[in-house]
mmCIF file of C-alpha atoms and ligand atoms in Angstrom:
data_model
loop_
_atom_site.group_PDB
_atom_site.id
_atom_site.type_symbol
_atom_site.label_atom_id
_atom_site.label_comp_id
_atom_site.label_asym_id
_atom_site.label_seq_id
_atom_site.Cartn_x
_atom_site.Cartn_y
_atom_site.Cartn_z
ATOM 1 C CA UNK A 270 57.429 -49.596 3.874
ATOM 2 C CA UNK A 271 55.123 -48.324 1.028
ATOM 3 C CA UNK A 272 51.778 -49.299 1.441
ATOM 4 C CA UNK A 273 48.717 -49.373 -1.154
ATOM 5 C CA UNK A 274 48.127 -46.201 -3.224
ATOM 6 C CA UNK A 275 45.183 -45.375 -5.093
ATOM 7 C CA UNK A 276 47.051 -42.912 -6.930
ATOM 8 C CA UNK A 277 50.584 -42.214 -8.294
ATOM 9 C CA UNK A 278 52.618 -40.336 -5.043
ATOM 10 C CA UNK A 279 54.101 -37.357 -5.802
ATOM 11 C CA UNK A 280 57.170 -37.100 -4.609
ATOM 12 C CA UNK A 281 59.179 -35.130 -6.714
ATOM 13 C CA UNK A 282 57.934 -32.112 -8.051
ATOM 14 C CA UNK A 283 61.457 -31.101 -9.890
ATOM 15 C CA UNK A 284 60.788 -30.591 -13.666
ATOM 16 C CA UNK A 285 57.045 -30.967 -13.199
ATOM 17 C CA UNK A 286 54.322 -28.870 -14.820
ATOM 18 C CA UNK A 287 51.701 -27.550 -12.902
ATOM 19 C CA UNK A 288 48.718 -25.629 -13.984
ATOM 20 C CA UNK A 289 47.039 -23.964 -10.534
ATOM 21 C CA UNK A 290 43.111 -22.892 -11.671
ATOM 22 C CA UNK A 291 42.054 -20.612 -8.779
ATOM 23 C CA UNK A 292 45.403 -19.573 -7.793
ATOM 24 C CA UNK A 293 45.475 -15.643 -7.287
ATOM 25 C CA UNK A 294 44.563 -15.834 -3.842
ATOM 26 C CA UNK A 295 44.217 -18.410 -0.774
ATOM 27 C CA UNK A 296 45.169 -21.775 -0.806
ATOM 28 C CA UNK A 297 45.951 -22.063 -4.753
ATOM 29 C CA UNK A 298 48.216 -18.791 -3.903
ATOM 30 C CA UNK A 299 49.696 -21.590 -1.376
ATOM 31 C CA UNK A 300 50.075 -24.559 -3.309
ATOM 32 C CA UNK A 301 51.843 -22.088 -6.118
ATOM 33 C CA UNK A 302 54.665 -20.519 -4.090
ATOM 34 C CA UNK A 303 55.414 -24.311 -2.452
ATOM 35 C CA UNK A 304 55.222 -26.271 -6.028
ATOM 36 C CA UNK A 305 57.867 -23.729 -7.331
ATOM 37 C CA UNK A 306 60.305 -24.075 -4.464
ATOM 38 C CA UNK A 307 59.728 -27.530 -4.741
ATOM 39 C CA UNK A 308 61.009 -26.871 -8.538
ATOM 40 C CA UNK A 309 58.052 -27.180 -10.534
ATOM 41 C CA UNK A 310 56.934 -25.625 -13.475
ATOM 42 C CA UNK A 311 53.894 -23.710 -12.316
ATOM 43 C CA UNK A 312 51.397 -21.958 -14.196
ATOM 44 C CA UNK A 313 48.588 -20.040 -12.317
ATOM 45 C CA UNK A 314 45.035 -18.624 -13.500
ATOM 46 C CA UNK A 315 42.964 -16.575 -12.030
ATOM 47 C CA UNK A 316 40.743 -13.514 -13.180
ATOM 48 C CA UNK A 317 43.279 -10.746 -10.960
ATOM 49 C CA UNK A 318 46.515 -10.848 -13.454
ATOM 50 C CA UNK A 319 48.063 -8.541 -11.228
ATOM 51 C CA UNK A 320 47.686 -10.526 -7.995
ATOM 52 C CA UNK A 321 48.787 -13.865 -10.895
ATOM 53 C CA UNK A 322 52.257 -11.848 -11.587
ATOM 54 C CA UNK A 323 53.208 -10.497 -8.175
ATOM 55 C CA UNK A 324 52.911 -14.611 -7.010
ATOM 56 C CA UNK A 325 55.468 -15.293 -9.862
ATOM 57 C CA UNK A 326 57.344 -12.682 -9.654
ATOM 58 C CA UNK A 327 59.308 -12.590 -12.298
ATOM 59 C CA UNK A 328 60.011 -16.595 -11.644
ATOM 60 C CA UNK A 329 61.944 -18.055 -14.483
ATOM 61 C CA UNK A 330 59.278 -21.277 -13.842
ATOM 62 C CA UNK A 331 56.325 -19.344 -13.325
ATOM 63 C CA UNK A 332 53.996 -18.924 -16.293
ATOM 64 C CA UNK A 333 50.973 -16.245 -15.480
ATOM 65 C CA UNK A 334 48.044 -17.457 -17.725
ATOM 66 C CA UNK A 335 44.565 -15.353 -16.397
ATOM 67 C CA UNK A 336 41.153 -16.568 -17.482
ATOM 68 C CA UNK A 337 37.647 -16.918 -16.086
ATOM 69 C CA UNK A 338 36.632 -20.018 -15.446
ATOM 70 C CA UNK A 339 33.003 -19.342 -16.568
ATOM 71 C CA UNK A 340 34.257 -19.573 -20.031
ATOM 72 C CA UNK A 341 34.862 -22.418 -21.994
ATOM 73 C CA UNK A 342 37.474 -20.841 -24.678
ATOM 74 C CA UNK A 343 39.311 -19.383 -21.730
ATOM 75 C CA UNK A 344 40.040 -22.458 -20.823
ATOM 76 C CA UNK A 345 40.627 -24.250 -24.405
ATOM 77 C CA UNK A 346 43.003 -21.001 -25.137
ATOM 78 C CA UNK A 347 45.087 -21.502 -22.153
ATOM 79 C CA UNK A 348 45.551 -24.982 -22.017
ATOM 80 C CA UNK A 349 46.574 -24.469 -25.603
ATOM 81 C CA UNK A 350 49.067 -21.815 -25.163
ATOM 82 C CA UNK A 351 50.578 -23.678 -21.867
ATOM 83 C CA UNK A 352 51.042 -27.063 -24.416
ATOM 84 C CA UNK A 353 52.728 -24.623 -26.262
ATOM 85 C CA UNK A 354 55.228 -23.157 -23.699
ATOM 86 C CA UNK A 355 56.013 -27.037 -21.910
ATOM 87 C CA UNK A 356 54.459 -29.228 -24.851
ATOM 88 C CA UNK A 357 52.052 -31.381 -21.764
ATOM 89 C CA UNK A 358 50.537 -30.550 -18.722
ATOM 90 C CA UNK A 359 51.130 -33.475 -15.664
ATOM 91 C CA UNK A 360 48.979 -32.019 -13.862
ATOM 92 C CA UNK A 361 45.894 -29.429 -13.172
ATOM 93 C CA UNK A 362 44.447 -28.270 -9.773
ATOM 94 C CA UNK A 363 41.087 -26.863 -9.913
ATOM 95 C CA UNK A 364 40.994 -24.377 -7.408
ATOM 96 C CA UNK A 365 38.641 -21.692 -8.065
ATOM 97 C CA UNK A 366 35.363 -21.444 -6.058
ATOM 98 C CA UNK A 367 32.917 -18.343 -4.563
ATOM 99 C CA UNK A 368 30.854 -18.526 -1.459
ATOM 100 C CA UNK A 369 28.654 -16.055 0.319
ATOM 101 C CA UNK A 370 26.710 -17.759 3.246
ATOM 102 C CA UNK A 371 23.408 -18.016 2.846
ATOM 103 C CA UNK A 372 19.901 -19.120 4.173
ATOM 104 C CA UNK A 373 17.662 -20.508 1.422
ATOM 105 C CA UNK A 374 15.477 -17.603 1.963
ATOM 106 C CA UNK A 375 17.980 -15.009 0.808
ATOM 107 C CA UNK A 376 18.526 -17.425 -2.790
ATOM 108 C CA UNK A 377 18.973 -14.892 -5.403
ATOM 109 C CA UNK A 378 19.116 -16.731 -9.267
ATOM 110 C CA UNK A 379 21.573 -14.882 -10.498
ATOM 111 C CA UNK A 380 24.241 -15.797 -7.486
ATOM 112 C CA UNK A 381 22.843 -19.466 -8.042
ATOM 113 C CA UNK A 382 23.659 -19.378 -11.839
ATOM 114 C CA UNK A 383 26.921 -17.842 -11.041
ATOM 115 C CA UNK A 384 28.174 -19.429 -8.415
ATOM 116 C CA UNK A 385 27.004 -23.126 -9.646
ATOM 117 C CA UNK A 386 28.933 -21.933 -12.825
ATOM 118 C CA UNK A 387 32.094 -20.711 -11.046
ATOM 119 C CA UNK A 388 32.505 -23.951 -8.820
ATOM 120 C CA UNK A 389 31.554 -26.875 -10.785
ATOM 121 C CA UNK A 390 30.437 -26.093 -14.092
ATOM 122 C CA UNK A 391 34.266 -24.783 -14.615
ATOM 123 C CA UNK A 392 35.827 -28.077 -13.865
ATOM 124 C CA UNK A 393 34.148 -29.637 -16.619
ATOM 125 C CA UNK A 394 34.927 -26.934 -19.276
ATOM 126 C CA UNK A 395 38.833 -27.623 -17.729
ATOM 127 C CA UNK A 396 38.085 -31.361 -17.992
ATOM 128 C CA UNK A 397 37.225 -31.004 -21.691
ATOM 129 C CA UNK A 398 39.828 -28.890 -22.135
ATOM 130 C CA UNK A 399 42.793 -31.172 -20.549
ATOM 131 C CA UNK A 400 41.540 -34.872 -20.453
ATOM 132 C CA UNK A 401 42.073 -35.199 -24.298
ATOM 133 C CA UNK A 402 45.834 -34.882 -24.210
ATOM 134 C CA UNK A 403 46.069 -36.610 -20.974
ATOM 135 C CA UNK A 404 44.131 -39.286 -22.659
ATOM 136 C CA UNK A 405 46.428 -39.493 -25.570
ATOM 137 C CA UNK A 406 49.637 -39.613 -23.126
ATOM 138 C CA UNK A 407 47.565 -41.896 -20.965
ATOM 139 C CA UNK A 408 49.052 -39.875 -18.295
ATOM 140 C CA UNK A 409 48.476 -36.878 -16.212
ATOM 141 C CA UNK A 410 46.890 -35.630 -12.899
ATOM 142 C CA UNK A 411 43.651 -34.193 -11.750
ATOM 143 C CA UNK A 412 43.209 -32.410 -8.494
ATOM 144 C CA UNK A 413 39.527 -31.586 -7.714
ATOM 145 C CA UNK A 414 39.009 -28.882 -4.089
ATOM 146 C CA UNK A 415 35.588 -29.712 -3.099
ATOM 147 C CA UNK A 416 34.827 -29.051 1.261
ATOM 148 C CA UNK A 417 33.137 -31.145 3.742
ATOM 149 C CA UNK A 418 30.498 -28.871 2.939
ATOM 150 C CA UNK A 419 30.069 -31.375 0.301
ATOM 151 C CA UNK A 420 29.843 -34.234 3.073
ATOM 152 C CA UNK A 421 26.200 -33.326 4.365
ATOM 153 C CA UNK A 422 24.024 -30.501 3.488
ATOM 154 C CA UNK A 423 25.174 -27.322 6.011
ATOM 155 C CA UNK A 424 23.613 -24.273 7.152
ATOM 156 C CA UNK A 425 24.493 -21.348 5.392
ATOM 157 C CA UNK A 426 26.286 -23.618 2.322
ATOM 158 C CA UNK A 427 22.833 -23.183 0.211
ATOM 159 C CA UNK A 428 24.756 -22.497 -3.162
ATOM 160 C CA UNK A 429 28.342 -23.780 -2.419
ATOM 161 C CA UNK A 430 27.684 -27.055 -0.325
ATOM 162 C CA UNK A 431 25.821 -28.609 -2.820
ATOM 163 C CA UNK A 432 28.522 -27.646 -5.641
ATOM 164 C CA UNK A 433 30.966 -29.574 -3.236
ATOM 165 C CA UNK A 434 28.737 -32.482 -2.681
ATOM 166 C CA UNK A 435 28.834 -32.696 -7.249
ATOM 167 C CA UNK A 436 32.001 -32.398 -7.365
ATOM 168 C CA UNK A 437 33.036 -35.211 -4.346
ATOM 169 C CA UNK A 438 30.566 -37.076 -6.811
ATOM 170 C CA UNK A 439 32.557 -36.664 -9.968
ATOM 171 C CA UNK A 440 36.218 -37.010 -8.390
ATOM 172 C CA UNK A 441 34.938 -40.750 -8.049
ATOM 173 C CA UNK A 442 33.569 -40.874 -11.501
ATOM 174 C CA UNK A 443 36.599 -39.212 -12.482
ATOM 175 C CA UNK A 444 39.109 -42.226 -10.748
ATOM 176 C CA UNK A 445 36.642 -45.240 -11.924
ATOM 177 C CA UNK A 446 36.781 -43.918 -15.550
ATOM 178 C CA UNK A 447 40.412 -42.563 -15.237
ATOM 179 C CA UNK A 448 42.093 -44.277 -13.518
ATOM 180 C CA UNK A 449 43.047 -47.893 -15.560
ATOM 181 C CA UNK A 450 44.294 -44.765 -18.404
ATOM 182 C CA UNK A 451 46.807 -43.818 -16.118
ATOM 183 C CA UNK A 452 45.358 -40.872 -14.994
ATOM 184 C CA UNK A 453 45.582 -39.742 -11.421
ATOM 185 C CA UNK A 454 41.891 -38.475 -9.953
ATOM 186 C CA UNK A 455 43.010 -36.674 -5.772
ATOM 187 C CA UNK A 456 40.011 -35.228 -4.045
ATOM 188 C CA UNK A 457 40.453 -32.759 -1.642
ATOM 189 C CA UNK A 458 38.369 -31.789 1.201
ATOM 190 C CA UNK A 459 39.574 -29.245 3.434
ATOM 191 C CA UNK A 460 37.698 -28.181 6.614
ATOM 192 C CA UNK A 461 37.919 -24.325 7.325
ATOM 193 C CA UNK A 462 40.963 -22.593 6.412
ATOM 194 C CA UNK A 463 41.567 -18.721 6.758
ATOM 195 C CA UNK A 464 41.120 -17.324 3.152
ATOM 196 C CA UNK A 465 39.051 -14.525 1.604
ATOM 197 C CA UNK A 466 36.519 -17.277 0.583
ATOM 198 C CA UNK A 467 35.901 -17.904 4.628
ATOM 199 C CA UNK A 468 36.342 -13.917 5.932
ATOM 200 C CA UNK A 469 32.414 -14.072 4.806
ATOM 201 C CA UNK A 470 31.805 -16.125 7.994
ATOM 202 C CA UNK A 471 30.167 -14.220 11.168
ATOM 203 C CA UNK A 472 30.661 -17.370 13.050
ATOM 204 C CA UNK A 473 33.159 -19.493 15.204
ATOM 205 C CA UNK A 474 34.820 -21.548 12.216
ATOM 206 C CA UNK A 475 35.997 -24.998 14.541
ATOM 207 C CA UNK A 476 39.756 -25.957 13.611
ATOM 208 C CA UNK A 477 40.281 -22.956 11.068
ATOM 209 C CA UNK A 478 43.828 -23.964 9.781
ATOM 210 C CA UNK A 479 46.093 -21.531 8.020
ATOM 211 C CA UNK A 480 46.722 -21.673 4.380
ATOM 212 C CA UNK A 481 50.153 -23.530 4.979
ATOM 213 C CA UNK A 482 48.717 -25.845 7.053
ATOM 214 C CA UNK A 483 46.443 -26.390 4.049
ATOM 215 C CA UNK A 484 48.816 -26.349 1.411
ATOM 216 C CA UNK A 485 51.271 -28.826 3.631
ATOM 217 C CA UNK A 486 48.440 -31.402 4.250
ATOM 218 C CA UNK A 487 47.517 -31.163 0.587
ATOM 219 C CA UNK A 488 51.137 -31.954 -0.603
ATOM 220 C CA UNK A 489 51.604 -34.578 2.043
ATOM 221 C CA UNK A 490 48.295 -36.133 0.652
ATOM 222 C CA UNK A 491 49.585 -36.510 -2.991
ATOM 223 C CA UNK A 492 53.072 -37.181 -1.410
ATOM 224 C CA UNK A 493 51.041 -40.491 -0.439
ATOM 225 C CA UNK A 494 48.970 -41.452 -3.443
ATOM 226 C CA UNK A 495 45.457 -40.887 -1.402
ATOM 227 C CA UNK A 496 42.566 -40.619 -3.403
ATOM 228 C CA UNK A 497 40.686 -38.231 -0.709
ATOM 229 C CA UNK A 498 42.661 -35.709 1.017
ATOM 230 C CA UNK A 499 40.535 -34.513 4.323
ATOM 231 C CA UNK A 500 42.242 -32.194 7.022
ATOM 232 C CA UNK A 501 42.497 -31.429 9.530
ATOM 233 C CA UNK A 502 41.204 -35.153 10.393
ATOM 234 C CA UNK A 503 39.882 -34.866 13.892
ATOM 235 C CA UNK A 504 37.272 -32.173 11.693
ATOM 236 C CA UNK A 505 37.081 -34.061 8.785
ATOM 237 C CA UNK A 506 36.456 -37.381 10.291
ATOM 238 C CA UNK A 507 33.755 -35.781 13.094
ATOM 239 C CA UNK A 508 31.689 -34.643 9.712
ATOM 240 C CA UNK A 509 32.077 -37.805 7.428
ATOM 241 C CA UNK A 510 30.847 -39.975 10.756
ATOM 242 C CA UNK A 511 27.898 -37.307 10.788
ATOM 243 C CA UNK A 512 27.229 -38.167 7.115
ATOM 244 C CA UNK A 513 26.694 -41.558 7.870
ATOM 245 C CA UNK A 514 24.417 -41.696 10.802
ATOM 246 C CA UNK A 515 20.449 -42.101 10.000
ATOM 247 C CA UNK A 516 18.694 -39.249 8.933
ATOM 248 C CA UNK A 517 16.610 -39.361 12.058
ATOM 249 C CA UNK A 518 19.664 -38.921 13.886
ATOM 250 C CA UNK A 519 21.725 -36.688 11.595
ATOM 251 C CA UNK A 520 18.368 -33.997 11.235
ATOM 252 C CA UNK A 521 17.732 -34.232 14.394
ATOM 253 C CA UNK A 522 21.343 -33.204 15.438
ATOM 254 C CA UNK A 523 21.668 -30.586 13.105
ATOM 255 C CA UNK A 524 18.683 -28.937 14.229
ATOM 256 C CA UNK A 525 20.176 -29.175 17.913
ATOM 257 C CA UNK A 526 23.490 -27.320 16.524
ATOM 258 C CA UNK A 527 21.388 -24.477 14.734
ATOM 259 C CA UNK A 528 19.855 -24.007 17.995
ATOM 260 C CA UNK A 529 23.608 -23.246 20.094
HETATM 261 N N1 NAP B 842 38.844 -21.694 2.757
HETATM 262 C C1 NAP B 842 38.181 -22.760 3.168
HETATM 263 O O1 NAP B 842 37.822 -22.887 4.369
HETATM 264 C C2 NAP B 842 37.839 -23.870 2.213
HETATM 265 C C3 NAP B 842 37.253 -25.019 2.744
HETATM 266 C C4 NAP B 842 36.914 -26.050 1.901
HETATM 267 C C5 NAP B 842 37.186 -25.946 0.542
HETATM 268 N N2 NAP B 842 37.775 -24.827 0.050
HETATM 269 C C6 NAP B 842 38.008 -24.756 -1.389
HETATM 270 O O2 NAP B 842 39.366 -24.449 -1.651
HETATM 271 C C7 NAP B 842 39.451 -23.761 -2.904
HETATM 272 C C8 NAP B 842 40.254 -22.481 -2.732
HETATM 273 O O3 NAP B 842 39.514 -21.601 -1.886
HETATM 274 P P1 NAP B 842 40.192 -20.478 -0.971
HETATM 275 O O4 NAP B 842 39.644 -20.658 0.384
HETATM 276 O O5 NAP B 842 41.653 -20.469 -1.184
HETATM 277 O O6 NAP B 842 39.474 -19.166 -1.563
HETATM 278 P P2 NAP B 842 40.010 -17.837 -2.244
HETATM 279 O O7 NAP B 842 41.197 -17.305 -1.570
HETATM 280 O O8 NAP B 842 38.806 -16.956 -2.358
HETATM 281 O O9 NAP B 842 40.434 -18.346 -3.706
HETATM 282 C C9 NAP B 842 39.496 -18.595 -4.693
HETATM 283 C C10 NAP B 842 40.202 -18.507 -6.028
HETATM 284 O O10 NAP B 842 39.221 -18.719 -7.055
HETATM 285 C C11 NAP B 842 39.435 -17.743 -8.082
HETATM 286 N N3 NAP B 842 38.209 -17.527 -8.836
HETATM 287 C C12 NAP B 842 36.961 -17.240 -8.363
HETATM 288 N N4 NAP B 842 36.119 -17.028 -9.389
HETATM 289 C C13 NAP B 842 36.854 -17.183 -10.536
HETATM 290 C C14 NAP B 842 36.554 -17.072 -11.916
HETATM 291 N N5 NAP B 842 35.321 -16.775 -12.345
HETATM 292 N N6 NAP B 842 37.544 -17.298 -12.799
HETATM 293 C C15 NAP B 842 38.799 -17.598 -12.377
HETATM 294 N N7 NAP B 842 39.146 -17.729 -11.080
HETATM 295 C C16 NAP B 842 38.178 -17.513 -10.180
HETATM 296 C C17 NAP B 842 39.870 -16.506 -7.301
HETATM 297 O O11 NAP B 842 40.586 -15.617 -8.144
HETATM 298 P P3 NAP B 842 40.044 -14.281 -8.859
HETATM 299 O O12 NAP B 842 39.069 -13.641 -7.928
HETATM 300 O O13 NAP B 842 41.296 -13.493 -9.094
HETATM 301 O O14 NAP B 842 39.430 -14.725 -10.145
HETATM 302 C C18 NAP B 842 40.818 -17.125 -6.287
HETATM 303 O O15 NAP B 842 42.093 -17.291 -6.847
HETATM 304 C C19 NAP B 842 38.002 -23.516 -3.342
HETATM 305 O O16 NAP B 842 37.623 -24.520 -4.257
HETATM 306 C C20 NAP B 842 37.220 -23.660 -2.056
HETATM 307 O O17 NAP B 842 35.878 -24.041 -2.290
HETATM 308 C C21 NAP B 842 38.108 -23.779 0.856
#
């Protein structure tokens, strides 16, 4: 039986064009390779055009499109180009992110510009790039990758957890507004998965999932329509249930767990 959906499911990728922001490595890398053999049209951006076109490789539906997302025109230029080439874009994942862990003491402003640029700042120069002509269609898809980092403020997240926390903030924005103009808003917030982004980590990541477990729970997730797409869930659901206690409780605890 199909239940209630926030979103449209995607089911069938076949014919479907797909522009992958954040794509050159890790789980946008991932979420390429599947969405082609699922038949999509898939475009992927990155800064490293050489690590864009050995993903495609040579793929008649592959479209290699590099840009840095710290720059609006990049952005205004590719979206062009790709309206070009398939005439509308159904849908755009914005994958790109940096981290570096790091204790407020270390905060360097140039990493802070940088980073806050790179992670959030980006999707809205992609938003005002795309939401025009999905707005005119009244159709389309948005795919924000924020963390659980975003869920509660972390050790070691002092640039990149609160960039999470904005974005999980505008994803639900982004469906209110969005939403009754037949635009689809999917949030997803992935616990630790083994990528470049986490090799930073000197400590025991809990539930680190591969980048096909990632990719798989992802696709499953829009398969279904959810607005929020958290995995694994045992992880996931242990942080958002930290989130939620009192702050008495929650400080308290997370002082404990910087302690072990
Ligand atoms: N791995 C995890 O445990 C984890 C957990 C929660 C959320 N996430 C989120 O999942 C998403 C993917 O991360 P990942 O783990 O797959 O990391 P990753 O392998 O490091 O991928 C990050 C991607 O962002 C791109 N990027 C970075 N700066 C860019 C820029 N200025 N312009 C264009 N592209 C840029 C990188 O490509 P270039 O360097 O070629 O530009 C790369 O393709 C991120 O949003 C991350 O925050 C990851």
């Amino acid at each position: 039986m199909q239940g209630f959906s926030l979103n449209p499911r995607w089911t069938d990728w076949a014919g479907k064009r797909v522009w992958i922001v954040g794509a050159s490595s890790g789980i946008g890398a991932e979420l390429a390779r599947t969405a082609l053999d699922r038949g999509a049209n898939v475009a992927v951006s990155a800064r490293r055009a050489d690590a864009l076109t050995s993903l495609v490789d040579g793929h008649a539906r592959g479209v290699v499109m590099p840009l840095d997302v710290r720059v609006p025109a990049d952005w205004v230029a590719a979206h062009a180009a790709l309206c070009e080439t398939w005439s509308a874009v159904d849908m755009v994942i914005f994958c790109a992110a940096e981290y570096r862990p790091l204790r407020p003491w270390e905060i360097d402003a140039e990493e802070a510009r940088r980073t806050i640029e790179t992670n959030l700042s980006s999707v809205y120069y992609g938003l005002a790039a795309v939401l025009p002509a999905m707005m005119a269609r009244q159709a389309g898809s948005v795919v924000l990758l924020a963390s659980v980092a975003g869920y509660l403020g972390l050790p070691n997240a002092t640039i990149y957890g609160p960039t999470k926390a904005a974005l999980i903030n505008l994803a639900e924005l982004l469906y209110a507004e969005l939403h009754p103009h037949g635009i689809g808003v999917y949030l997803v917030n992935p616990g630790f998965v083994k990528t470049r982004l986490t090799a930073h980590n000197d400590f025991t990541m809990p539930a680190l999932q591969t980048t096909a477990a990632a990719a798989a729970a992802i696709l499953s997730g829009l398969a279904r329509g959810h607005f929020e797409i958290a995995f694994p869930s045992r992880f996931t659901r242990t942080m958002r249930l930290l989130s939620m206690l009192p702050y008495r409780l929650r400080l308290t605890l997370m002082l404990r767990l910087m302690k072990t």
